[in-house]
Short mmCIF file of C-alpha atoms in Angstrom, two decimals:
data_model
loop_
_atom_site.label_atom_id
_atom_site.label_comp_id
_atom_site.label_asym_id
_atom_site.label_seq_id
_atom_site.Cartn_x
_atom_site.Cartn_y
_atom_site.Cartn_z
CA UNK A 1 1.02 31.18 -10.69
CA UNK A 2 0.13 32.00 -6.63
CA UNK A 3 1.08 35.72 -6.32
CA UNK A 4 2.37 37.21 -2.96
CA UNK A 5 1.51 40.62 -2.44
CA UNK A 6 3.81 42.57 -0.57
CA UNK A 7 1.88 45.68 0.75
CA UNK A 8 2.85 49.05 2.12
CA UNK A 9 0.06 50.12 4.40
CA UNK A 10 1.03 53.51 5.17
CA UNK A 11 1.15 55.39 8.29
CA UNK A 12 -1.31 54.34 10.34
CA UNK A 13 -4.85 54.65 9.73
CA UNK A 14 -6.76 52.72 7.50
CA UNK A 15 -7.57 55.98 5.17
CA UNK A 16 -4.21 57.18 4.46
CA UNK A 17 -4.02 52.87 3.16
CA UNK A 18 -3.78 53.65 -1.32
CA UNK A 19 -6.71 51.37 -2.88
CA UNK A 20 -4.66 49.82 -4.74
CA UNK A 21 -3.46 48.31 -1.24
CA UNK A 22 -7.03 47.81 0.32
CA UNK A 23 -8.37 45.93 -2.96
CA UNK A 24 -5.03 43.50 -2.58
CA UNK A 25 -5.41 43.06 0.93
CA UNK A 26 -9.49 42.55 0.22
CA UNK A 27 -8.69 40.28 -2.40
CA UNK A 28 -6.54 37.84 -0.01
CA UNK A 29 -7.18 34.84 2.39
CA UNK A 30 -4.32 35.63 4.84
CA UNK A 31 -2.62 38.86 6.13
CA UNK A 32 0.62 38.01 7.63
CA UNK A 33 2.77 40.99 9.36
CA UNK A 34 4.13 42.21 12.32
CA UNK A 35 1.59 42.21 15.35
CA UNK A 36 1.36 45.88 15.79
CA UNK A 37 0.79 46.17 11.92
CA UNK A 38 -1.49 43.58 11.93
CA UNK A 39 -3.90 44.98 14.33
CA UNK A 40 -3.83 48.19 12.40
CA UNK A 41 -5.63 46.97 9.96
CA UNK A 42 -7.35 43.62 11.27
CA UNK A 43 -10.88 45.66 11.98
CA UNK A 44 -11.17 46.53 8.32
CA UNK A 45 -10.70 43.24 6.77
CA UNK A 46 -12.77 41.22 8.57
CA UNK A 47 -13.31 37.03 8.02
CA UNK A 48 -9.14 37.21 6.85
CA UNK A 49 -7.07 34.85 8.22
CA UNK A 50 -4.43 36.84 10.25
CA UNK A 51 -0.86 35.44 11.06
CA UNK A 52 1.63 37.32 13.38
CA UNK A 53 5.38 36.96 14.24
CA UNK A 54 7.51 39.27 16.46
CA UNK A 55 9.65 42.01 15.53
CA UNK A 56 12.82 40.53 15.28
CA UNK A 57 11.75 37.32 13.12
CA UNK A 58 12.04 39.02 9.49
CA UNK A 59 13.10 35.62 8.23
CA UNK A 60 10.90 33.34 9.67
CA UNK A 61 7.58 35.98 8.68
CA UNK A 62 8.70 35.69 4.79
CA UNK A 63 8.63 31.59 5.02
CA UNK A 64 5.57 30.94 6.49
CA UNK A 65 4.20 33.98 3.88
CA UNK A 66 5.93 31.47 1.01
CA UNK A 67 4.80 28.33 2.96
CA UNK A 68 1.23 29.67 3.14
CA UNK A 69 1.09 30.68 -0.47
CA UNK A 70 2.31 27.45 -1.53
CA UNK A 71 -0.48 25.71 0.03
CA UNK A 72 -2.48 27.96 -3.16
CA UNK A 73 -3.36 30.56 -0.59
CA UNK A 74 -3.48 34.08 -1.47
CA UNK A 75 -1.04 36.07 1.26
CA UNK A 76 -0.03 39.65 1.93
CA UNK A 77 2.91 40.44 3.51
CA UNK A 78 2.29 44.17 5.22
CA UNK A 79 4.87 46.48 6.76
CA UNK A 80 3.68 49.72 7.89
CA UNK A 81 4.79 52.91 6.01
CA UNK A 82 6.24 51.66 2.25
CA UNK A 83 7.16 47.63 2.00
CA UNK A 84 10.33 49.09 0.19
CA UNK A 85 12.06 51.54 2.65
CA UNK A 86 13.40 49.28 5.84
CA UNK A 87 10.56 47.10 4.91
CA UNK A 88 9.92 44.08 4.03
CA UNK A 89 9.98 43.61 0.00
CA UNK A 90 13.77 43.19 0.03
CA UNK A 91 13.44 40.17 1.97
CA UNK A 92 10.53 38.84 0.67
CA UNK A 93 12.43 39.05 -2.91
CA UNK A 94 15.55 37.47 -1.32
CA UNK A 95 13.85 34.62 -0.07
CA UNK A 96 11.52 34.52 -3.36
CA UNK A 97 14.24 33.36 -5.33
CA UNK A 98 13.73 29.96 -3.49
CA UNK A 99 10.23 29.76 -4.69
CA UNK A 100 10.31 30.32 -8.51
CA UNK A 101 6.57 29.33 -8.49
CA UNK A 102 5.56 32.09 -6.33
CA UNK A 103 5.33 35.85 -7.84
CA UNK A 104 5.93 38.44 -5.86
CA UNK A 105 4.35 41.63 -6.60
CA UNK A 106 4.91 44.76 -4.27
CA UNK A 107 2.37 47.61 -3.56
CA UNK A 108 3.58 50.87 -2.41
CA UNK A 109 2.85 52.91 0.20
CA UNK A 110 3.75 56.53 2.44
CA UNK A 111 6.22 56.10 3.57
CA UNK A 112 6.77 58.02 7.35
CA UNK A 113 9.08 60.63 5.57
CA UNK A 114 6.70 61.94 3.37
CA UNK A 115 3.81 61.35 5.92
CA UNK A 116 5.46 63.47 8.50
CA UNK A 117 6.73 65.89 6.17
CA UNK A 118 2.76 66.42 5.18
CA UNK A 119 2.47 66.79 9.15
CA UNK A 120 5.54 69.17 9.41
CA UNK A 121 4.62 71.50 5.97
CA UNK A 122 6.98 71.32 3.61
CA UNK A 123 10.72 69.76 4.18
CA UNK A 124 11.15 67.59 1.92
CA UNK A 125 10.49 70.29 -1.20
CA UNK A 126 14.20 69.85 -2.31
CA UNK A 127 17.18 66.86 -2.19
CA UNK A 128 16.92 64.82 0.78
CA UNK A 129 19.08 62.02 2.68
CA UNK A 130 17.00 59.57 4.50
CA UNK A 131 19.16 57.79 7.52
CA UNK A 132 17.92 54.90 9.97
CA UNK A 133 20.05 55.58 13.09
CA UNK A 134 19.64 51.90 13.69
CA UNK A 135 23.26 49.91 14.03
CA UNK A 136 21.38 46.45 14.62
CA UNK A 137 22.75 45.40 10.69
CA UNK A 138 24.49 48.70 9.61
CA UNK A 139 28.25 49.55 11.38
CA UNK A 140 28.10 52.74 12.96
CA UNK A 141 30.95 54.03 11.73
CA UNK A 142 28.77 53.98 8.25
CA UNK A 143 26.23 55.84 9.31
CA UNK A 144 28.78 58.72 11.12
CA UNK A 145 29.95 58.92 7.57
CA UNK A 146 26.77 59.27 6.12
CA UNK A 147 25.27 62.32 8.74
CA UNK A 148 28.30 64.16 7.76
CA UNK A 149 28.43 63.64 3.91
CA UNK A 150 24.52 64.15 3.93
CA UNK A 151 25.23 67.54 5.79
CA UNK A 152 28.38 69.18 3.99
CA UNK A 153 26.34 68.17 0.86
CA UNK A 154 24.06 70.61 2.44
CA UNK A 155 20.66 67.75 1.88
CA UNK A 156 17.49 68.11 4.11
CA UNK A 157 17.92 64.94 6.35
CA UNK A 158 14.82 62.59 7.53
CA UNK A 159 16.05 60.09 9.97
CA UNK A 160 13.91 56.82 10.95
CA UNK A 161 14.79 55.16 13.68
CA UNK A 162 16.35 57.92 15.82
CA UNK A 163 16.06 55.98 19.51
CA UNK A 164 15.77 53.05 21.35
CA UNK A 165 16.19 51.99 25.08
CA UNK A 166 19.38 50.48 23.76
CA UNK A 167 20.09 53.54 21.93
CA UNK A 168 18.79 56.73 24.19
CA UNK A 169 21.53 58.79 22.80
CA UNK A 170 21.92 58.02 19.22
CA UNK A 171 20.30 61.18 18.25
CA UNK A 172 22.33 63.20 20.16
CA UNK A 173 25.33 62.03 18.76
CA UNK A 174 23.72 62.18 15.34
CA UNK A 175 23.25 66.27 15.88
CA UNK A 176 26.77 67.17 17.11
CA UNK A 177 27.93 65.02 13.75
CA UNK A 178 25.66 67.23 11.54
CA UNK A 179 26.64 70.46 13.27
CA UNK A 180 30.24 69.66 11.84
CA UNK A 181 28.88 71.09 8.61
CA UNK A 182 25.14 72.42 9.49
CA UNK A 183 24.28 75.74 11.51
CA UNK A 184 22.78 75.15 15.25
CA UNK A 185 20.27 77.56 14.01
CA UNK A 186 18.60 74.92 11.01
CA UNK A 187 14.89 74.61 11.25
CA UNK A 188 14.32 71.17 11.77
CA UNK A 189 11.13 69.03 12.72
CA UNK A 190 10.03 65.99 14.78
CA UNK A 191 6.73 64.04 14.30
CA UNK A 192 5.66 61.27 16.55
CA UNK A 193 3.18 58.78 16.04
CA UNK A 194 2.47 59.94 12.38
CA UNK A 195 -0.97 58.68 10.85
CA UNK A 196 -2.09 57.53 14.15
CA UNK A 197 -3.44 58.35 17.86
CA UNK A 198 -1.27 61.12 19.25
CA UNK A 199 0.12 62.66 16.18
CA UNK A 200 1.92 65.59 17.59
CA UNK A 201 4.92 67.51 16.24
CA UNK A 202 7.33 69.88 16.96
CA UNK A 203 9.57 72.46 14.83
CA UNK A 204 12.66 74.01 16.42
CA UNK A 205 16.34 74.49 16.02
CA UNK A 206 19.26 71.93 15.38
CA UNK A 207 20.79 72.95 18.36
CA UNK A 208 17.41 72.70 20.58
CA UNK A 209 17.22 68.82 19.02
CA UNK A 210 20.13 67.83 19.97
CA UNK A 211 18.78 68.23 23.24
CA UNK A 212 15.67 66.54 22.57
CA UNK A 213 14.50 63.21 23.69
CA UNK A 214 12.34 60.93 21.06
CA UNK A 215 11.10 57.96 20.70
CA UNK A 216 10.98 54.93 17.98
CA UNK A 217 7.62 56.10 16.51
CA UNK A 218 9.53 59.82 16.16
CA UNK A 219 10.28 60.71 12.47
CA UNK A 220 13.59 63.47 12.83
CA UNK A 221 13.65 66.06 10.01
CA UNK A 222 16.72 68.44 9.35
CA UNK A 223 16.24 71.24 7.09
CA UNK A 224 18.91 72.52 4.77
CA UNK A 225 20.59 75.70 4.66
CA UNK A 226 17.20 77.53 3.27
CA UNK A 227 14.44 75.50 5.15
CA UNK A 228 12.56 78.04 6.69
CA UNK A 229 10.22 78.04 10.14
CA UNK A 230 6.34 79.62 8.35
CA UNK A 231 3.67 79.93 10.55
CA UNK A 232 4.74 77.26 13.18
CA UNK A 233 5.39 74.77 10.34
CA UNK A 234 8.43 73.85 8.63
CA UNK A 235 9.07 74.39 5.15
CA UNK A 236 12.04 74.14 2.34
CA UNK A 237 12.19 76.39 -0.74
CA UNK A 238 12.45 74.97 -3.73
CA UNK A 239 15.57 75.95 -4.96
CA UNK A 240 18.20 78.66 -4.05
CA UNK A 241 18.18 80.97 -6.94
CA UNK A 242 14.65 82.38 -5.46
CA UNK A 243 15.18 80.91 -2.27
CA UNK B 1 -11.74 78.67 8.59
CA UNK B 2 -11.83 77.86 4.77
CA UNK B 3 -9.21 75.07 4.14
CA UNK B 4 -7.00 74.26 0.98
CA UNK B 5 -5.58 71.06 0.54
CA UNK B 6 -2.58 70.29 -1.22
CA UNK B 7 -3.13 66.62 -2.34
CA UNK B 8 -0.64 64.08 -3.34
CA UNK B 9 -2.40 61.55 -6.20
CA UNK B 10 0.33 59.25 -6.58
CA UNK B 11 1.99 58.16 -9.48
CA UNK B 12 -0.94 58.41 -11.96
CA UNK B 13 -3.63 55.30 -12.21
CA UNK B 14 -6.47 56.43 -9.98
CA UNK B 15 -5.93 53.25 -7.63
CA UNK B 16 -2.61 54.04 -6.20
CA UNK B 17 -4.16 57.19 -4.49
CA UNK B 18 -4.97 56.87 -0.95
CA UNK B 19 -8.32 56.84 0.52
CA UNK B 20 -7.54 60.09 2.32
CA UNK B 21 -7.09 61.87 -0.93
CA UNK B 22 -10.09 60.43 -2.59
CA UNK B 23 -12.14 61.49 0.04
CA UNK B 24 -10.37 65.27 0.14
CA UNK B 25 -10.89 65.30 -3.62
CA UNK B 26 -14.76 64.42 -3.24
CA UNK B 27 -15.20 67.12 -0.43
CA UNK B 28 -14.09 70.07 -2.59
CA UNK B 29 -16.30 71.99 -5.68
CA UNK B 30 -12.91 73.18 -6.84
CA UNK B 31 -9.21 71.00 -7.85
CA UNK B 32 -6.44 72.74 -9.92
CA UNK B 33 -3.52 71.73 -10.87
CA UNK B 34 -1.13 71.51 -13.86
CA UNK B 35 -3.06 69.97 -17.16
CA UNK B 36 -1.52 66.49 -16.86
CA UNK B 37 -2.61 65.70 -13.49
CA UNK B 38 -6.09 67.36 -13.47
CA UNK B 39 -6.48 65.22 -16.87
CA UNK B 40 -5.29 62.00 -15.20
CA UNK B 41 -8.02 62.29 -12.47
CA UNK B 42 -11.26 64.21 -13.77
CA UNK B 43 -13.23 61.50 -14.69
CA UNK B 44 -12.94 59.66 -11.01
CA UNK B 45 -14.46 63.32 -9.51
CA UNK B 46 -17.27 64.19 -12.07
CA UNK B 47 -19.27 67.42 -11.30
CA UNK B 48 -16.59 69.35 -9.95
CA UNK B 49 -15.01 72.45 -11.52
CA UNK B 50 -11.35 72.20 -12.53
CA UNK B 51 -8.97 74.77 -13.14
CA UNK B 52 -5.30 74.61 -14.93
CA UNK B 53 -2.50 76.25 -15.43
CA UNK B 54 0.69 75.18 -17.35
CA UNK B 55 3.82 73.97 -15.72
CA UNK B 56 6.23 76.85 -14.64
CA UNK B 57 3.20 78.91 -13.25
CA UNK B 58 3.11 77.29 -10.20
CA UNK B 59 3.12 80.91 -8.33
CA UNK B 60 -0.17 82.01 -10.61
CA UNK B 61 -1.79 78.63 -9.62
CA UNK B 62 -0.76 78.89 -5.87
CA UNK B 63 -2.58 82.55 -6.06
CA UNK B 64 -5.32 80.88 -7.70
CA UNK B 65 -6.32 78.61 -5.25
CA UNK B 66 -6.29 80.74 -2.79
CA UNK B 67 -8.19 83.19 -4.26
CA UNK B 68 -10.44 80.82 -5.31
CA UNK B 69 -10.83 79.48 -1.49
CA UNK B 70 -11.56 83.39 -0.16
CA UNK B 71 -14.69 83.22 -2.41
CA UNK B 72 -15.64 79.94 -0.35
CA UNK B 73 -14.67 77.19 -2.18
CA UNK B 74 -13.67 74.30 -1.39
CA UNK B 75 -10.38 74.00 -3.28
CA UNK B 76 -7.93 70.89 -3.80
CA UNK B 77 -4.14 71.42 -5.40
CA UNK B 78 -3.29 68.36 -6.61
CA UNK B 79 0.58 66.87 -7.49
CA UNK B 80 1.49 64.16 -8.96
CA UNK B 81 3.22 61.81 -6.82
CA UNK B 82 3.40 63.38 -3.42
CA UNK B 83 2.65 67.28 -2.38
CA UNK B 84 5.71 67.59 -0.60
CA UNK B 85 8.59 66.13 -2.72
CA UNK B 86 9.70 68.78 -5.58
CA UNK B 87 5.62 69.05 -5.03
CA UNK B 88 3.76 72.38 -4.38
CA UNK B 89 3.49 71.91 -0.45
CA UNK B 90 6.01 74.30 0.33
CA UNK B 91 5.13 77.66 -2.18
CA UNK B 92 1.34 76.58 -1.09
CA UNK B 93 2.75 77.53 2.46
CA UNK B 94 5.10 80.63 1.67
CA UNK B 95 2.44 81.98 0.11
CA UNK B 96 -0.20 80.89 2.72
CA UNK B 97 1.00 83.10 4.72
CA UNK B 98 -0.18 86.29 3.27
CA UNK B 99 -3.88 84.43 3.66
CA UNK B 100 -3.83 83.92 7.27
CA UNK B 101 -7.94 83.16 7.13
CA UNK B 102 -7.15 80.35 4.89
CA UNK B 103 -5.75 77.11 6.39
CA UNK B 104 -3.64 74.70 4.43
CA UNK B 105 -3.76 70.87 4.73
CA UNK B 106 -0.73 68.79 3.48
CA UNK B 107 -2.09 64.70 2.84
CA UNK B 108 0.61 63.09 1.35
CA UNK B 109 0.76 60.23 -1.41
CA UNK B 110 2.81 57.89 -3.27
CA UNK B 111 6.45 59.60 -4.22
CA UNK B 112 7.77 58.02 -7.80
CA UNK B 113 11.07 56.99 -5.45
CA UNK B 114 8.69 54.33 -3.77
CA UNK B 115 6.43 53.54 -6.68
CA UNK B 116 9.19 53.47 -9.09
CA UNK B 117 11.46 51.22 -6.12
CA UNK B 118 7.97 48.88 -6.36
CA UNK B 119 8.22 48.52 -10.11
CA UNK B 120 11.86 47.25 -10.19
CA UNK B 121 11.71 45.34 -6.57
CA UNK B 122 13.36 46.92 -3.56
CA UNK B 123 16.53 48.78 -4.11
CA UNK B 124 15.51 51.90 -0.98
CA UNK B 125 15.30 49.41 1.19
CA UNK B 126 18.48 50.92 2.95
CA UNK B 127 19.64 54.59 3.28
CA UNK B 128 18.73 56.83 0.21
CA UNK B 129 19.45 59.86 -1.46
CA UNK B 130 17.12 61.88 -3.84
CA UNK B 131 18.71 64.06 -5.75
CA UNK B 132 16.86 66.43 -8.63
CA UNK B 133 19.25 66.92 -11.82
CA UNK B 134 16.87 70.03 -12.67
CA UNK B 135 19.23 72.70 -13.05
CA UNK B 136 16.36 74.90 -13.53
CA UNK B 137 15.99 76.60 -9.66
CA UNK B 138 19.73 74.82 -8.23
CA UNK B 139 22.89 75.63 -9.34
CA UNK B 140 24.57 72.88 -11.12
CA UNK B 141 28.01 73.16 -8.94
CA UNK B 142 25.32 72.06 -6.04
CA UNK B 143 24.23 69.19 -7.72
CA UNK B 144 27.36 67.63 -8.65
CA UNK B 145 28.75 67.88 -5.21
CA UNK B 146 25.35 66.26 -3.75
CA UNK B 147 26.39 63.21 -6.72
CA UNK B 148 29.41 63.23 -5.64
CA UNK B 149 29.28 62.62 -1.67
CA UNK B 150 26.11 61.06 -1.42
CA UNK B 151 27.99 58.45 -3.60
CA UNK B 152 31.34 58.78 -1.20
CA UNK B 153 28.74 57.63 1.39
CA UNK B 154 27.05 54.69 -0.21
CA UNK B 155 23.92 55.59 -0.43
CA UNK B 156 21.22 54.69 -2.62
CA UNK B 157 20.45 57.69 -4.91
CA UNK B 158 17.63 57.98 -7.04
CA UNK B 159 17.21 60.48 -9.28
CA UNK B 160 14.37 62.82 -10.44
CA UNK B 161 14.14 64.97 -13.74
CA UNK B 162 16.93 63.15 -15.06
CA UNK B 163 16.90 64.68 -18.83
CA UNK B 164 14.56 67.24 -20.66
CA UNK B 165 14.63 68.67 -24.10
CA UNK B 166 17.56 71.30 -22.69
CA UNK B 167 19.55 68.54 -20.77
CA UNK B 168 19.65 65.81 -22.58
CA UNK B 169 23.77 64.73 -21.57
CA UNK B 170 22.78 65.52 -17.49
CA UNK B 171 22.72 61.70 -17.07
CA UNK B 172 25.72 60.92 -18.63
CA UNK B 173 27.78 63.93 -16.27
CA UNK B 174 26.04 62.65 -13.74
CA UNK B 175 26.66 59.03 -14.05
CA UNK B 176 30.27 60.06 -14.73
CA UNK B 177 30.35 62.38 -11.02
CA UNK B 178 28.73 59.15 -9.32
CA UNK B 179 31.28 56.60 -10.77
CA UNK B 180 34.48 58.81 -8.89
CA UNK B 181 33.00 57.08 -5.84
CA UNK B 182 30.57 54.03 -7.00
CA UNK B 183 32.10 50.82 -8.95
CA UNK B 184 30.63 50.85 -12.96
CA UNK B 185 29.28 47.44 -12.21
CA UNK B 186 26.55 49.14 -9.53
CA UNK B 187 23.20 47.09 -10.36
CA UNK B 188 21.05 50.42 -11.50
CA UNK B 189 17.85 50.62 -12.57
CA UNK B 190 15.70 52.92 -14.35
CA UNK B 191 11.48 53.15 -14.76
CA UNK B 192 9.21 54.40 -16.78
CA UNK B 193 6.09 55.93 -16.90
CA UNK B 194 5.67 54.96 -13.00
CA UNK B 195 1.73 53.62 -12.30
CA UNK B 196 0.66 54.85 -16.01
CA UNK B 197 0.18 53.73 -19.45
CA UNK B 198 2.90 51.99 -20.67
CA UNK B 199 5.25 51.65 -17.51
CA UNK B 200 8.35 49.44 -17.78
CA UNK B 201 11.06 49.06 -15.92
CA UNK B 202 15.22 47.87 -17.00
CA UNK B 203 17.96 46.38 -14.32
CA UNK B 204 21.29 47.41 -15.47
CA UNK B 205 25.01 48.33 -14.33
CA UNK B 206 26.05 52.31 -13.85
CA UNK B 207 28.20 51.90 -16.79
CA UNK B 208 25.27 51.05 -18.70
CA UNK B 209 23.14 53.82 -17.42
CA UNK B 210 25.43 56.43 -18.52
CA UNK B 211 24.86 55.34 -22.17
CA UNK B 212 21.21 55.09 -21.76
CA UNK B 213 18.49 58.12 -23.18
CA UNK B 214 16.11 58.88 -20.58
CA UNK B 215 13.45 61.28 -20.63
CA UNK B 216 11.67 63.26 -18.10
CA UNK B 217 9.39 60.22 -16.81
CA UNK B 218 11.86 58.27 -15.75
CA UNK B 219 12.92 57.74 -12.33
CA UNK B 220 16.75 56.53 -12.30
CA UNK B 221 17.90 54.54 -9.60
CA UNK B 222 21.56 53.47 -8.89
CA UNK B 223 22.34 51.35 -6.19
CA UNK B 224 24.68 51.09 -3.01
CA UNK B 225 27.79 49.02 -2.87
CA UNK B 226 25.69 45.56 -1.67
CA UNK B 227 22.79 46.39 -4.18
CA UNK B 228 22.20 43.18 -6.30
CA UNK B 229 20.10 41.35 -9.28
CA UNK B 230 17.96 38.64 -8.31
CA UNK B 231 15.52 37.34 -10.81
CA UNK B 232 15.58 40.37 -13.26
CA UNK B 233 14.96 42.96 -9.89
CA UNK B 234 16.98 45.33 -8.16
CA UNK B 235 17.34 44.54 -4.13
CA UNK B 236 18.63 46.06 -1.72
CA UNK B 237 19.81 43.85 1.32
CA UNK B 238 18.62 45.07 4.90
CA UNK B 239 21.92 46.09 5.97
CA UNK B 240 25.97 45.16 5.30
CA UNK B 241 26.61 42.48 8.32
CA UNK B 242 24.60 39.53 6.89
CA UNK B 243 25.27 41.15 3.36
#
């Protein structure tokens, strides 16, 4: 049976990659992905056959990946971060069901939430809410509900997606939602360009976020009611009891 | 500057750890952690001195390393999964800072939310919740209301210590809390054993979940309102307009 893999190739650089996805990708004739993913990674597997699309063709990217591996190839699909958080493996199985002959077998990855946390300290010690501020396939109204049931239920937030040029104030609107039901004063965090040239980050206050401006390769954190600010970086307790 | 790091391994088998912590690993004489995870990767790092403690001493084996780094060690702290979910990251850096000599380096790995997802297909691929039913440092009244409105919003939740020897119904209640807000016929799904001997994974509804025995490694998933089965695996669609 031909066997997709679908691979997570973490943040960035080819290190922070799990072996488990380098031997998969090693053991492959074509790499197909996303262009900026693909030239991520096309120095280290050299004599691969690579195959781009553009950012917005999801669909199109899984057939030729199931067109490719039909023709007894052996393809990886890779998506930067973890193929299963807004990546690729959902499709990829969606699509899959079409080719019965074709397994599909996905390899996971870090994901930018934990990477940036790692960057950051410690946020993500204790319950967390991961939100994609994007409203390309998700009503907004959805996620306004889910910033302010995420924050009353008092979770550390991570949010992907937090900007875009259609989108420049997203974030901001995101913050005055979670202030309904978190303190201006919450230590919260902002990573860009995890994993990769430029990695810089930033702790500071709910209130000072709000305020901030970020890009789409910016990871947004939000701490909880007991994530503190230690030594510059930003870390949650583990529980409350000892908190 | 001596330097700690506080490594993620993944979820067990030596090949889903990334390069990055190999190579911190190989760089230190000293890596402690609890038994089970020092046992799952001494005989990748031969020749280099390991040191245990059992699982609620996390404080003595914080303390440890960094005693052991003052005498010039090299030392690693390794965590399953990754460092910084319910992971040591964040009492590494609380109690960092009475070692201000001693610098602490985060590098992340694979969380059982994203290895486990891999197992049973895709279900994170949209907005997530991960929620801990460990009543052991949270009170329980925090818990349920995190069940309860992270299921009012629709999110994804996965679960972590779902049952132990002392909590062996904390499924069922929660199950119960999650199905005020979520339909019974939610595709769920639960894995076991996550990148280790004997892993397996089951697709079922919430109602069946509540009537299933877990124990404490297995990671519980329980989808959002589009969540479906396709071909035995739980997926996630990208968003809700194109379902």
């Amino acid at each position: 049976m031909n066997k997709i893999y679908v691979v997570g190739i973490g943040p960035g650089e080819y290190e922070q990659m799990t072996m488990r996805a380098a031997n998969a990708l090693n053991s492959c004739d074509t790499i197909i992905g996303y262009t900026v993913y693909v030239d991520l990674v096309k120095e280290h597997f050299a004599g691969k056959e690579f195959l781009t699309t553009p950012m917005t063709k999801e669909v199109d990217r899984c057939v030729l990946a199931f067109e490719e591996a039909k023709k007894g190839k052996n393809v990886a699909m890779i998506c930067s971060g973890d193929a299963g958080v807004y990546g690729m493996s959902g499709l990829m199985l969606e699509i899959g069901s079409g080719y019965p002959e074709i397994e599909v077998e996905v390899i996971p990855g870090v994901t930018a939430a934990t990477g940036g946390a790692a960057v950051l300290g410690a946020p993500l010690i204790h319950d967390f809410a991961l939100i994609s501020l994007s409203d390309l396939l998700t009503p907004w109204e959805k996620i306004e509900k889910r910033l302010i049931l995420a924050s009353e239920a008092d979770f550390v937030i991570c949010l992907y997606n937090p900007s875009s040029k259609k989108r420049h104030d997203y974030l901001q609107k995101a913050c005055d939602l979670m202030m309904q039901a978190k303190a201006a004063e919450t230590v919260c965090g902002i990573v860009m360009n995890i994993g990769r040239e430029g990695e810089t980050m930033q702790v500071m206050t709910l209130k000072e976020l709000r305020d901030t401006k970020v890009d789409m390769f910016t990871t947004v954190f939000i701490g909880n009611s007991q994530t503190k600010e230690i030594d510059g970086k930003m870390v949650t307790p583990r529980g409350y009891r000892h908190g």
